[in-house]
Amino acid sequence: MEPAKTLEPIPGTIIFDGAMAVKGYALNKMCYTFNGAAARKEFLADEDAYCAKFGLTPEQTTAIKERNVLALLDNGGNIYYLAKFIGMLGLNVQDIGAQQTGVSVEEFKAKLLAAGH
């Protein structure tokens, strides 16, 4: 059996590895709770208190308050758990794609259409 090769990172890609899982544990745990209506209601009533309840870092709390998905990913957020959060806010994948590419949602949609998607 050959040893695993070290892969070159893809520029601009945040790799969710063990270190990121540890970094984002509290954030992802909080986002998992949004499966329940009571948790969503509690969060929306007092976002700061809800973030503090799970021990989010100041950077994670700021990213939550600013709805900055890229910053959440950079702070250990796992996209599957963050989907609970962004879905609660009424955002969709195209909104996230626009954030990731630094363009408006309309510009992002136009890029997708131009690429044939």
PDB file of N, CA and C in Angstrom, residues 14-32 56-57 59-61 63-64 68-83:
ATOM      1  N   ILE A  14     -11.476  26.455   1.267  1.00  0.00           N
ATOM      2  CA  ILE A  14     -11.263  26.200   2.687  1.00  0.00           C
ATOM      3  C   ILE A  14     -11.462  24.703   2.900  1.00  0.00           C
ATOM      4  N   ILE A  15     -10.419  24.036   3.315  1.00  0.00           N
ATOM      5  CA  ILE A  15     -10.487  22.592   3.530  1.00  0.00           C
ATOM      6  C   ILE A  15     -11.048  22.326   4.925  1.00  0.00           C
ATOM      7  N   PHE A  16     -12.125  21.540   4.990  1.00  0.00           N
ATOM      8  CA  PHE A  16     -12.715  21.183   6.287  1.00  0.00           C
ATOM      9  C   PHE A  16     -12.062  19.887   6.745  1.00  0.00           C
ATOM     10  N   ASP A  17     -11.015  20.034   7.551  1.00  0.00           N
ATOM     11  CA  ASP A  17     -10.297  18.872   8.057  1.00  0.00           C
ATOM     12  C   ASP A  17     -10.508  18.763   9.574  1.00  0.00           C
ATOM     13  N   GLY A  18      -9.724  17.924  10.216  1.00  0.00           N
ATOM     14  CA  GLY A  18      -9.878  17.728  11.650  1.00  0.00           C
ATOM     15  C   GLY A  18      -9.701  19.005  12.460  1.00  0.00           C
ATOM     16  N   ALA A  19      -8.721  19.805  12.081  1.00  0.00           N
ATOM     17  CA  ALA A  19      -8.477  21.059  12.803  1.00  0.00           C
ATOM     18  C   ALA A  19      -9.667  22.011  12.667  1.00  0.00           C
ATOM     19  N   MET A  20     -10.237  22.059  11.459  1.00  0.00           N
ATOM     20  CA  MET A  20     -11.399  22.937  11.254  1.00  0.00           C
ATOM     21  C   MET A  20     -12.623  22.392  11.991  1.00  0.00           C
ATOM     22  N   ALA A  21     -12.731  21.079  12.090  1.00  0.00           N
ATOM     23  CA  ALA A  21     -13.855  20.484  12.821  1.00  0.00           C
ATOM     24  C   ALA A  21     -13.791  20.878  14.293  1.00  0.00           C
ATOM     25  N   VAL A  22     -12.581  20.876  14.846  1.00  0.00           N
ATOM     26  CA  VAL A  22     -12.418  21.287  16.246  1.00  0.00           C
ATOM     27  C   VAL A  22     -12.722  22.777  16.384  1.00  0.00           C
ATOM     28  N   LYS A  23     -12.174  23.567  15.464  1.00  0.00           N
ATOM     29  CA  LYS A  23     -12.380  25.020  15.492  1.00  0.00           C
ATOM     30  C   LYS A  23     -13.866  25.379  15.413  1.00  0.00           C
ATOM     31  N   GLY A  24     -14.616  24.644  14.611  1.00  0.00           N
ATOM     32  CA  GLY A  24     -16.015  24.993  14.384  1.00  0.00           C
ATOM     33  C   GLY A  24     -17.019  24.188  15.180  1.00  0.00           C
ATOM     34  N   TYR A  25     -16.557  23.389  16.130  1.00  0.00           N
ATOM     35  CA  TYR A  25     -17.473  22.491  16.836  1.00  0.00           C
ATOM     36  C   TYR A  25     -18.669  23.231  17.450  1.00  0.00           C
ATOM     37  N   ALA A  26     -18.405  24.297  18.203  1.00  0.00           N
ATOM     38  CA  ALA A  26     -19.501  25.033  18.860  1.00  0.00           C
ATOM     39  C   ALA A  26     -20.450  25.639  17.825  1.00  0.00           C
ATOM     40  N   LEU A  27     -19.875  26.215  16.782  1.00  0.00           N
ATOM     41  CA  LEU A  27     -20.678  26.823  15.712  1.00  0.00           C
ATOM     42  C   LEU A  27     -21.562  25.778  15.029  1.00  0.00           C
ATOM     43  N   ASN A  28     -20.977  24.651  14.693  1.00  0.00           N
ATOM     44  CA  ASN A  28     -21.749  23.613  14.012  1.00  0.00           C
ATOM     45  C   ASN A  28     -22.792  22.992  14.934  1.00  0.00           C
ATOM     46  N   LYS A  29     -22.433  22.861  16.208  1.00  0.00           N
ATOM     47  CA  LYS A  29     -23.394  22.339  17.187  1.00  0.00           C
ATOM     48  C   LYS A  29     -24.597  23.277  17.292  1.00  0.00           C
ATOM     49  N   MET A  30     -24.313  24.589  17.314  1.00  0.00           N
ATOM     50  CA  MET A  30     -25.403  25.563  17.379  1.00  0.00           C
ATOM     51  C   MET A  30     -26.279  25.464  16.125  1.00  0.00           C
ATOM     52  N   CYS A  31     -25.650  25.419  14.964  1.00  0.00           N
ATOM     53  CA  CYS A  31     -26.421  25.378  13.721  1.00  0.00           C
ATOM     54  C   CYS A  31     -27.270  24.105  13.634  1.00  0.00           C
ATOM     55  N   TYR A  32     -26.786  23.012  14.199  1.00  0.00           N
ATOM     56  CA  TYR A  32     -27.560  21.768  14.184  1.00  0.00           C
ATOM     57  C   TYR A  32     -28.877  21.940  14.925  1.00  0.00           C
ATOM     58  N   LEU A  56     -19.679  30.458  21.168  1.00  0.00           N
ATOM     59  CA  LEU A  56     -19.039  30.868  19.922  1.00  0.00           C
ATOM     60  C   LEU A  56     -17.951  31.899  20.193  1.00  0.00           C
ATOM     61  N   THR A  57     -16.925  31.904  19.359  1.00  0.00           N
ATOM     62  CA  THR A  57     -15.868  32.905  19.470  1.00  0.00           C
ATOM     63  C   THR A  57     -16.413  34.245  19.002  1.00  0.00           C
ATOM     64  N   GLU A  59     -15.271  36.021  16.632  1.00  0.00           N
ATOM     65  CA  GLU A  59     -15.246  36.002  15.164  1.00  0.00           C
ATOM     66  C   GLU A  59     -16.456  35.243  14.609  1.00  0.00           C
ATOM     67  N   GLN A  60     -16.790  34.128  15.230  1.00  0.00           N
ATOM     68  CA  GLN A  60     -17.950  33.353  14.782  1.00  0.00           C
ATOM     69  C   GLN A  60     -19.241  34.129  15.020  1.00  0.00           C
ATOM     70  N   THR A  61     -19.332  34.785  16.181  1.00  0.00           N
ATOM     71  CA  THR A  61     -20.537  35.561  16.490  1.00  0.00           C
ATOM     72  C   THR A  61     -20.701  36.718  15.500  1.00  0.00           C
ATOM     73  N   ALA A  63     -19.569  36.847  12.445  1.00  0.00           N
ATOM     74  CA  ALA A  63     -19.939  36.273  11.146  1.00  0.00           C
ATOM     75  C   ALA A  63     -21.412  35.881  11.124  1.00  0.00           C
ATOM     76  N   ILE A  64     -21.910  35.356  12.237  1.00  0.00           N
ATOM     77  CA  ILE A  64     -23.337  35.015  12.327  1.00  0.00           C
ATOM     78  C   ILE A  64     -24.164  36.294  12.170  1.00  0.00           C
ATOM     79  N   ASN A  68     -22.340  36.358   7.169  1.00  0.00           N
ATOM     80  CA  ASN A  68     -21.187  36.201   6.292  1.00  0.00           C
ATOM     81  C   ASN A  68     -20.786  34.721   6.251  1.00  0.00           C
ATOM     82  N   VAL A  69     -21.291  34.039   5.271  1.00  0.00           N
ATOM     83  CA  VAL A  69     -21.069  32.598   5.180  1.00  0.00           C
ATOM     84  C   VAL A  69     -19.595  32.273   4.953  1.00  0.00           C
ATOM     85  N   LEU A  70     -18.908  33.091   4.182  1.00  0.00           N
ATOM     86  CA  LEU A  70     -17.483  32.830   3.951  1.00  0.00           C
ATOM     87  C   LEU A  70     -16.702  32.904   5.251  1.00  0.00           C
ATOM     88  N   ALA A  71     -17.007  33.885   6.085  1.00  0.00           N
ATOM     89  CA  ALA A  71     -16.329  33.999   7.378  1.00  0.00           C
ATOM     90  C   ALA A  71     -16.698  32.819   8.279  1.00  0.00           C
ATOM     91  N   LEU A  72     -17.936  32.354   8.180  1.00  0.00           N
ATOM     92  CA  LEU A  72     -18.339  31.177   8.965  1.00  0.00           C
ATOM     93  C   LEU A  72     -17.560  29.945   8.518  1.00  0.00           C
ATOM     94  N   LEU A  73     -17.381  29.771   7.218  1.00  0.00           N
ATOM     95  CA  LEU A  73     -16.588  28.648   6.710  1.00  0.00           C
ATOM     96  C   LEU A  73     -15.147  28.763   7.191  1.00  0.00           C
ATOM     97  N   ASP A  74     -14.618  29.983   7.175  1.00  0.00           N
ATOM     98  CA  ASP A  74     -13.237  30.224   7.603  1.00  0.00           C
ATOM     99  C   ASP A  74     -13.066  30.006   9.106  1.00  0.00           C
ATOM    100  N   ASN A  75     -14.166  30.062   9.843  1.00  0.00           N
ATOM    101  CA  ASN A  75     -14.119  29.872  11.293  1.00  0.00           C
ATOM    102  C   ASN A  75     -14.619  28.484  11.699  1.00  0.00           C
ATOM    103  N   GLY A  76     -14.498  27.531  10.794  1.00  0.00           N
ATOM    104  CA  GLY A  76     -14.796  26.140  11.125  1.00  0.00           C
ATOM    105  C   GLY A  76     -16.195  25.679  10.794  1.00  0.00           C
ATOM    106  N   GLY A  77     -16.971  26.520  10.161  1.00  0.00           N
ATOM    107  CA  GLY A  77     -18.324  26.116   9.798  1.00  0.00           C
ATOM    108  C   GLY A  77     -18.306  25.031   8.732  1.00  0.00           C
ATOM    109  N   ASN A  78     -19.153  24.049   8.915  1.00  0.00           N
ATOM    110  CA  ASN A  78     -19.322  22.977   7.939  1.00  0.00           C
ATOM    111  C   ASN A  78     -20.566  23.313   7.132  1.00  0.00           C
ATOM    112  N   ILE A  79     -20.466  23.248   5.829  1.00  0.00           N
ATOM    113  CA  ILE A  79     -21.558  23.702   4.977  1.00  0.00           C
ATOM    114  C   ILE A  79     -22.864  22.962   5.256  1.00  0.00           C
ATOM    115  N   TYR A  80     -22.788  21.717   5.687  1.00  0.00           N
ATOM    116  CA  TYR A  80     -24.016  20.970   5.956  1.00  0.00           C
ATOM    117  C   TYR A  80     -24.749  21.508   7.188  1.00  0.00           C
ATOM    118  N   TYR A  81     -23.994  21.955   8.172  1.00  0.00           N
ATOM    119  CA  TYR A  81     -24.609  22.558   9.347  1.00  0.00           C
ATOM    120  C   TYR A  81     -24.999  24.006   9.056  1.00  0.00           C
ATOM    121  N   LEU A  82     -24.144  24.707   8.298  1.00  0.00           N
ATOM    122  CA  LEU A  82     -24.466  26.091   7.957  1.00  0.00           C
ATOM    123  C   LEU A  82     -25.726  26.175   7.106  1.00  0.00           C
ATOM    124  N   ALA A  83     -26.027  25.120   6.372  1.00  0.00           N
ATOM    125  CA  ALA A  83     -27.259  25.104   5.572  1.00  0.00           C
ATOM    126  C   ALA A  83     -28.484  25.278   6.458  1.00  0.00           C
TER     127      ALA A  83
END
